[in-house]
């Protein structure tokens, strides 16, 4: 308003030259939940290196790992040295290479971090093969909660890289109705494609 008044003095008091703020493109929050259970062991290192790069992008990314419980890894990944980051992650995750409780881990995320509005309006990426050791129905319920809060939900399943893959695992079947994009994540090329998809998801505007 001050700028409008100053400029109007140049035209005899008529506000003809109205200053406008440029609209800034602001990336949506990005939250990644990565399965580090035993069945994901072959892919975990590559996925964590990808996570390290994403966290280091400076766009306010939050990263979590889960097996039988949920662990926040953002502080461990927020370092320049990828090998040091991986070492810190393995020390921080007490259930590394263990069983899988996808539903329980999603519930913990929704109950604790969802209440802090971390997932509200965010792009949420779940990286898992979908092998739930307990109740698949819990996966569906918690994915529903997650989808209602998030802007978009992306599920990355390394097994999907196999042309013959079918989502037969109970946890995967329960999750799919709440997934906006279902992608592979089995090699470097598929992770590059994932990065392209994430970059292409609509941005919000801030005045």
PDB file of C-alpha atoms in Angstrom:
ATOM      1  CA  UNK A   1       0.000   0.000   0.000  1.00  0.00           C
ATOM      2  CA  UNK A   2       2.846   2.428   0.765  1.00  0.00           C
ATOM      3  CA  UNK A   3       4.313   1.808  -2.660  1.00  0.00           C
ATOM      4  CA  UNK A   4       0.898   2.338  -4.253  1.00  0.00           C
ATOM      5  CA  UNK A   5       0.476   5.673  -2.493  1.00  0.00           C
ATOM      6  CA  UNK A   6       3.957   6.881  -3.486  1.00  0.00           C
ATOM      7  CA  UNK A   7       3.396   5.991  -7.122  1.00  0.00           C
ATOM      8  CA  UNK A   8      -0.050   7.609  -7.175  1.00  0.00           C
ATOM      9  CA  UNK A   9       1.536  10.967  -6.274  1.00  0.00           C
ATOM     10  CA  UNK A  10       3.238  10.926  -9.663  1.00  0.00           C
ATOM     11  CA  UNK A  11      -0.173  10.868 -11.375  1.00  0.00           C
ATOM     12  CA  UNK A  12      -1.947  13.477  -9.300  1.00  0.00           C
ATOM     13  CA  UNK A  13      -3.254  11.029  -6.749  1.00  0.00           C
ATOM     14  CA  UNK A  14      -4.723   8.502  -9.169  1.00  0.00           C
ATOM     15  CA  UNK A  15      -3.455   4.973  -8.435  1.00  0.00           C
ATOM     16  CA  UNK A  16      -2.772   4.084 -12.063  1.00  0.00           C
ATOM     17  CA  UNK A  17       0.556   2.312 -11.600  1.00  0.00           C
ATOM     18  CA  UNK A  18      -0.297  -0.506  -9.213  1.00  0.00           C
ATOM     19  CA  UNK A  19       2.669  -2.482  -7.896  1.00  0.00           C
ATOM     20  CA  UNK A  20       2.165  -6.188  -7.963  1.00  0.00           C
ATOM     21  CA  UNK A  21       4.080  -8.861  -6.167  1.00  0.00           C
ATOM     22  CA  UNK A  22       5.551 -11.580  -8.317  1.00  0.00           C
ATOM     23  CA  UNK A  23       4.189 -15.029  -7.584  1.00  0.00           C
ATOM     24  CA  UNK A  24       6.829 -17.394  -6.308  1.00  0.00           C
ATOM     25  CA  UNK A  25       6.810 -21.084  -7.003  1.00  0.00           C
ATOM     26  CA  UNK A  26       7.226 -22.946  -3.711  1.00  0.00           C
ATOM     27  CA  UNK A  27       7.908 -26.708  -3.757  1.00  0.00           C
ATOM     28  CA  UNK A  28       5.460 -28.733  -1.730  1.00  0.00           C
ATOM     29  CA  UNK A  29       6.734 -30.528   1.324  1.00  0.00           C
ATOM     30  CA  UNK A  30       8.201 -33.917   0.485  1.00  0.00           C
ATOM     31  CA  UNK A  31       8.006 -36.781   2.981  1.00  0.00           C
ATOM     32  CA  UNK A  32       9.635 -40.146   2.246  1.00  0.00           C
ATOM     33  CA  UNK A  33       8.945 -43.338   4.208  1.00  0.00           C
ATOM     34  CA  UNK A  34      11.439 -46.066   3.269  1.00  0.00           C
ATOM     35  CA  UNK A  35      11.091 -49.763   4.108  1.00  0.00           C
ATOM     36  CA  UNK A  36      14.407 -51.152   5.441  1.00  0.00           C
ATOM     37  CA  UNK A  37      13.144 -54.614   6.390  1.00  0.00           C
ATOM     38  CA  UNK A  38      14.882 -57.830   5.365  1.00  0.00           C
ATOM     39  CA  UNK A  39      12.891 -58.258   2.152  1.00  0.00           C
ATOM     40  CA  UNK A  40      14.129 -54.839   0.927  1.00  0.00           C
ATOM     41  CA  UNK A  41      17.802 -55.490   1.715  1.00  0.00           C
ATOM     42  CA  UNK A  42      18.905 -55.696  -1.935  1.00  0.00           C
ATOM     43  CA  UNK A  43      17.633 -52.176  -2.618  1.00  0.00           C
ATOM     44  CA  UNK A  44      18.169 -50.356   0.668  1.00  0.00           C
ATOM     45  CA  UNK A  45      21.616 -48.889  -0.002  1.00  0.00           C
ATOM     46  CA  UNK A  46      20.652 -47.369  -3.369  1.00  0.00           C
ATOM     47  CA  UNK A  47      17.418 -46.010  -1.942  1.00  0.00           C
ATOM     48  CA  UNK A  48      19.164 -44.385   1.014  1.00  0.00           C
ATOM     49  CA  UNK A  49      21.724 -42.779  -1.307  1.00  0.00           C
ATOM     50  CA  UNK A  50      18.792 -41.406  -3.282  1.00  0.00           C
ATOM     51  CA  UNK A  51      17.250 -40.143  -0.045  1.00  0.00           C
ATOM     52  CA  UNK A  52      20.549 -38.523   0.914  1.00  0.00           C
ATOM     53  CA  UNK A  53      20.557 -36.617  -2.369  1.00  0.00           C
ATOM     54  CA  UNK A  54      16.921 -35.555  -1.933  1.00  0.00           C
ATOM     55  CA  UNK A  55      17.422 -34.378   1.655  1.00  0.00           C
ATOM     56  CA  UNK A  56      20.461 -32.426   0.480  1.00  0.00           C
ATOM     57  CA  UNK A  57      18.462 -30.669  -2.231  1.00  0.00           C
ATOM     58  CA  UNK A  58      17.497 -27.940   0.236  1.00  0.00           C
ATOM     59  CA  UNK A  59      13.745 -28.200  -0.258  1.00  0.00           C
ATOM     60  CA  UNK A  60      12.813 -29.201   3.275  1.00  0.00           C
ATOM     61  CA  UNK A  61      12.530 -32.958   2.822  1.00  0.00           C
ATOM     62  CA  UNK A  62      11.666 -35.248   5.727  1.00  0.00           C
ATOM     63  CA  UNK A  63      12.877 -38.859   5.614  1.00  0.00           C
ATOM     64  CA  UNK A  64      11.804 -41.857   7.688  1.00  0.00           C
ATOM     65  CA  UNK A  65      12.714 -45.550   7.720  1.00  0.00           C
ATOM     66  CA  UNK A  66      10.579 -48.419   8.933  1.00  0.00           C
ATOM     67  CA  UNK A  67      10.760 -52.143   9.489  1.00  0.00           C
ATOM     68  CA  UNK A  68       8.853 -53.080  12.607  1.00  0.00           C
ATOM     69  CA  UNK A  69       8.899 -49.469  13.872  1.00  0.00           C
ATOM     70  CA  UNK A  70       9.305 -45.954  12.507  1.00  0.00           C
ATOM     71  CA  UNK A  71      12.578 -44.007  12.682  1.00  0.00           C
ATOM     72  CA  UNK A  72      13.144 -40.412  11.554  1.00  0.00           C
ATOM     73  CA  UNK A  73      16.338 -40.171   9.478  1.00  0.00           C
ATOM     74  CA  UNK A  74      16.350 -36.531   8.370  1.00  0.00           C
ATOM     75  CA  UNK A  75      19.162 -35.458  10.766  1.00  0.00           C
ATOM     76  CA  UNK A  76      21.315 -38.461   9.828  1.00  0.00           C
ATOM     77  CA  UNK A  77      20.928 -37.791   6.094  1.00  0.00           C
ATOM     78  CA  UNK A  78      21.562 -34.068   6.406  1.00  0.00           C
ATOM     79  CA  UNK A  79      25.303 -34.275   5.827  1.00  0.00           C
ATOM     80  CA  UNK A  80      27.478 -33.872   2.735  1.00  0.00           C
ATOM     81  CA  UNK A  81      29.248 -37.238   2.987  1.00  0.00           C
ATOM     82  CA  UNK A  82      26.917 -40.009   1.716  1.00  0.00           C
ATOM     83  CA  UNK A  83      28.921 -42.809   3.322  1.00  0.00           C
ATOM     84  CA  UNK A  84      28.865 -41.040   6.681  1.00  0.00           C
ATOM     85  CA  UNK A  85      25.116 -40.550   6.258  1.00  0.00           C
ATOM     86  CA  UNK A  86      24.578 -44.263   5.570  1.00  0.00           C
ATOM     87  CA  UNK A  87      26.624 -45.203   8.632  1.00  0.00           C
ATOM     88  CA  UNK A  88      24.589 -42.861  10.811  1.00  0.00           C
ATOM     89  CA  UNK A  89      21.358 -44.323   9.423  1.00  0.00           C
ATOM     90  CA  UNK A  90      22.348 -47.908  10.197  1.00  0.00           C
ATOM     91  CA  UNK A  91      23.196 -46.860  13.746  1.00  0.00           C
ATOM     92  CA  UNK A  92      19.920 -44.984  14.194  1.00  0.00           C
ATOM     93  CA  UNK A  93      17.589 -47.738  12.905  1.00  0.00           C
ATOM     94  CA  UNK A  94      17.438 -50.494  15.504  1.00  0.00           C
ATOM     95  CA  UNK A  95      15.226 -52.801  13.401  1.00  0.00           C
ATOM     96  CA  UNK A  96      17.303 -52.667  10.201  1.00  0.00           C
ATOM     97  CA  UNK A  97      16.819 -55.849   8.118  1.00  0.00           C
ATOM     98  CA  UNK A  98      14.098 -57.152  10.439  1.00  0.00           C
ATOM     99  CA  UNK A  99      10.433 -57.961   9.786  1.00  0.00           C
ATOM    100  CA  UNK A 100       7.865 -55.597   8.319  1.00  0.00           C
ATOM    101  CA  UNK A 101       4.978 -53.799   9.988  1.00  0.00           C
ATOM    102  CA  UNK A 102       3.822 -51.401   7.274  1.00  0.00           C
ATOM    103  CA  UNK A 103       0.438 -50.731   8.848  1.00  0.00           C
ATOM    104  CA  UNK A 104       1.862 -50.162  12.312  1.00  0.00           C
ATOM    105  CA  UNK A 105       4.570 -47.860  10.971  1.00  0.00           C
ATOM    106  CA  UNK A 106       2.063 -45.836   8.947  1.00  0.00           C
ATOM    107  CA  UNK A 107      -0.141 -45.557  12.031  1.00  0.00           C
ATOM    108  CA  UNK A 108       2.797 -44.275  14.082  1.00  0.00           C
ATOM    109  CA  UNK A 109       3.566 -41.712  11.383  1.00  0.00           C
ATOM    110  CA  UNK A 110      -0.061 -40.562  11.178  1.00  0.00           C
ATOM    111  CA  UNK A 111      -0.497 -40.441  14.958  1.00  0.00           C
ATOM    112  CA  UNK A 112       2.761 -38.632  15.748  1.00  0.00           C
ATOM    113  CA  UNK A 113       3.874 -36.715  12.686  1.00  0.00           C
ATOM    114  CA  UNK A 114       0.497 -36.322  11.015  1.00  0.00           C
ATOM    115  CA  UNK A 115      -0.742 -34.467  14.086  1.00  0.00           C
ATOM    116  CA  UNK A 116       2.136 -32.047  13.581  1.00  0.00           C
ATOM    117  CA  UNK A 117       0.731 -31.389  10.083  1.00  0.00           C
ATOM    118  CA  UNK A 118       3.873 -32.804   8.467  1.00  0.00           C
ATOM    119  CA  UNK A 119       1.856 -34.654   5.829  1.00  0.00           C
ATOM    120  CA  UNK A 120      -0.782 -31.968   5.281  1.00  0.00           C
ATOM    121  CA  UNK A 121      -0.544 -30.798   1.673  1.00  0.00           C
ATOM    122  CA  UNK A 122       2.699 -32.734   1.190  1.00  0.00           C
ATOM    123  CA  UNK A 123       3.834 -35.162  -1.464  1.00  0.00           C
ATOM    124  CA  UNK A 124       4.331 -38.409   0.447  1.00  0.00           C
ATOM    125  CA  UNK A 125       6.488 -41.186  -1.007  1.00  0.00           C
ATOM    126  CA  UNK A 126       6.299 -44.709   0.434  1.00  0.00           C
ATOM    127  CA  UNK A 127       9.105 -47.047  -0.660  1.00  0.00           C
ATOM    128  CA  UNK A 128       8.262 -50.675   0.045  1.00  0.00           C
ATOM    129  CA  UNK A 129       7.671 -54.058  -1.565  1.00  0.00           C
ATOM    130  CA  UNK A 130       4.308 -54.213   0.211  1.00  0.00           C
ATOM    131  CA  UNK A 131       5.000 -57.379   2.208  1.00  0.00           C
ATOM    132  CA  UNK A 132       2.985 -56.838   5.381  1.00  0.00           C
ATOM    133  CA  UNK A 133       3.653 -59.372   8.140  1.00  0.00           C
ATOM    134  CA  UNK A 134       0.571 -58.500  10.144  1.00  0.00           C
ATOM    135  CA  UNK A 135      -2.825 -57.015   9.239  1.00  0.00           C
ATOM    136  CA  UNK A 136      -3.259 -55.762   5.635  1.00  0.00           C
ATOM    137  CA  UNK A 137      -6.505 -54.046   6.650  1.00  0.00           C
ATOM    138  CA  UNK A 138      -4.503 -51.781   8.952  1.00  0.00           C
ATOM    139  CA  UNK A 139      -2.391 -50.782   5.929  1.00  0.00           C
ATOM    140  CA  UNK A 140      -5.546 -49.766   4.071  1.00  0.00           C
ATOM    141  CA  UNK A 141      -6.937 -47.751   6.997  1.00  0.00           C
ATOM    142  CA  UNK A 142      -3.700 -45.863   7.593  1.00  0.00           C
ATOM    143  CA  UNK A 143      -3.118 -45.259   3.883  1.00  0.00           C
ATOM    144  CA  UNK A 144      -6.594 -43.741   3.788  1.00  0.00           C
ATOM    145  CA  UNK A 145      -5.660 -41.359   6.604  1.00  0.00           C
ATOM    146  CA  UNK A 146      -2.427 -40.491   4.851  1.00  0.00           C
ATOM    147  CA  UNK A 147      -4.121 -39.867   1.501  1.00  0.00           C
ATOM    148  CA  UNK A 148      -6.699 -37.543   3.060  1.00  0.00           C
ATOM    149  CA  UNK A 149      -3.954 -35.342   4.508  1.00  0.00           C
ATOM    150  CA  UNK A 150      -1.437 -35.433   1.662  1.00  0.00           C
ATOM    151  CA  UNK A 151      -1.532 -33.630  -1.662  1.00  0.00           C
ATOM    152  CA  UNK A 152      -0.354 -36.781  -3.450  1.00  0.00           C
ATOM    153  CA  UNK A 153       0.834 -40.242  -2.445  1.00  0.00           C
ATOM    154  CA  UNK A 154       3.507 -42.004  -4.503  1.00  0.00           C
ATOM    155  CA  UNK A 155       4.345 -45.663  -3.844  1.00  0.00           C
ATOM    156  CA  UNK A 156       7.701 -46.977  -5.063  1.00  0.00           C
ATOM    157  CA  UNK A 157       8.004 -50.764  -5.235  1.00  0.00           C
ATOM    158  CA  UNK A 158      11.304 -52.237  -6.501  1.00  0.00           C
ATOM    159  CA  UNK A 159       9.493 -55.457  -7.468  1.00  0.00           C
ATOM    160  CA  UNK A 160       7.478 -53.525 -10.028  1.00  0.00           C
ATOM    161  CA  UNK A 161      10.615 -53.384 -12.176  1.00  0.00           C
ATOM    162  CA  UNK A 162       9.939 -57.010 -13.137  1.00  0.00           C
ATOM    163  CA  UNK A 163       7.631 -57.099 -16.205  1.00  0.00           C
ATOM    164  CA  UNK A 164       5.810 -60.107 -14.721  1.00  0.00           C
ATOM    165  CA  UNK A 165       5.173 -58.424 -11.376  1.00  0.00           C
ATOM    166  CA  UNK A 166       1.627 -58.360 -10.015  1.00  0.00           C
ATOM    167  CA  UNK A 167       0.659 -56.612  -6.745  1.00  0.00           C
ATOM    168  CA  UNK A 168      -0.510 -59.779  -4.982  1.00  0.00           C
ATOM    169  CA  UNK A 169       0.946 -59.086  -1.520  1.00  0.00           C
ATOM    170  CA  UNK A 170      -1.819 -58.236   0.950  1.00  0.00           C
ATOM    171  CA  UNK A 171      -0.252 -54.977   2.099  1.00  0.00           C
ATOM    172  CA  UNK A 172       0.299 -53.804  -1.470  1.00  0.00           C
ATOM    173  CA  UNK A 173      -3.285 -54.613  -2.503  1.00  0.00           C
ATOM    174  CA  UNK A 174      -4.625 -52.752   0.521  1.00  0.00           C
ATOM    175  CA  UNK A 175      -2.495 -49.677  -0.218  1.00  0.00           C
ATOM    176  CA  UNK A 176      -3.076 -49.277  -3.961  1.00  0.00           C
ATOM    177  CA  UNK A 177      -6.551 -47.677  -3.814  1.00  0.00           C
ATOM    178  CA  UNK A 178      -4.965 -44.710  -1.997  1.00  0.00           C
ATOM    179  CA  UNK A 179      -1.920 -44.337  -4.263  1.00  0.00           C
ATOM    180  CA  UNK A 180      -1.772 -41.626  -6.922  1.00  0.00           C
ATOM    181  CA  UNK A 181       1.341 -42.946  -8.675  1.00  0.00           C
ATOM    182  CA  UNK A 182       2.730 -46.487  -8.494  1.00  0.00           C
ATOM    183  CA  UNK A 183       6.344 -46.681  -9.676  1.00  0.00           C
ATOM    184  CA  UNK A 184       9.317 -49.091  -9.732  1.00  0.00           C
ATOM    185  CA  UNK A 185      12.540 -48.308  -7.892  1.00  0.00           C
ATOM    186  CA  UNK A 186      14.847 -51.205  -8.703  1.00  0.00           C
ATOM    187  CA  UNK A 187      17.746 -49.445 -10.451  1.00  0.00           C
ATOM    188  CA  UNK A 188      19.373 -46.085 -11.110  1.00  0.00           C
ATOM    189  CA  UNK A 189      17.231 -45.355 -14.149  1.00  0.00           C
ATOM    190  CA  UNK A 190      13.995 -45.946 -12.250  1.00  0.00           C
ATOM    191  CA  UNK A 191      15.195 -43.657  -9.442  1.00  0.00           C
ATOM    192  CA  UNK A 192      15.989 -40.973 -12.014  1.00  0.00           C
ATOM    193  CA  UNK A 193      12.452 -41.384 -13.373  1.00  0.00           C
ATOM    194  CA  UNK A 194      11.136 -41.076  -9.812  1.00  0.00           C
ATOM    195  CA  UNK A 195      13.007 -37.789  -9.425  1.00  0.00           C
ATOM    196  CA  UNK A 196      11.438 -36.550 -12.663  1.00  0.00           C
ATOM    197  CA  UNK A 197       7.952 -37.517 -11.482  1.00  0.00           C
ATOM    198  CA  UNK A 198       8.445 -35.771  -8.142  1.00  0.00           C
ATOM    199  CA  UNK A 199       9.764 -32.639  -9.859  1.00  0.00           C
ATOM    200  CA  UNK A 200       6.722 -32.627 -12.138  1.00  0.00           C
ATOM    201  CA  UNK A 201       4.095 -32.789  -9.413  1.00  0.00           C
ATOM    202  CA  UNK A 202       2.236 -29.488  -9.335  1.00  0.00           C
ATOM    203  CA  UNK A 203       3.744 -26.728  -7.247  1.00  0.00           C
ATOM    204  CA  UNK A 204       1.770 -24.365  -5.072  1.00  0.00           C
ATOM    205  CA  UNK A 205       2.133 -20.613  -5.382  1.00  0.00           C
ATOM    206  CA  UNK A 206       2.993 -18.156  -2.641  1.00  0.00           C
ATOM    207  CA  UNK A 207       2.385 -14.433  -3.020  1.00  0.00           C
TER     208      UNK A 207
END
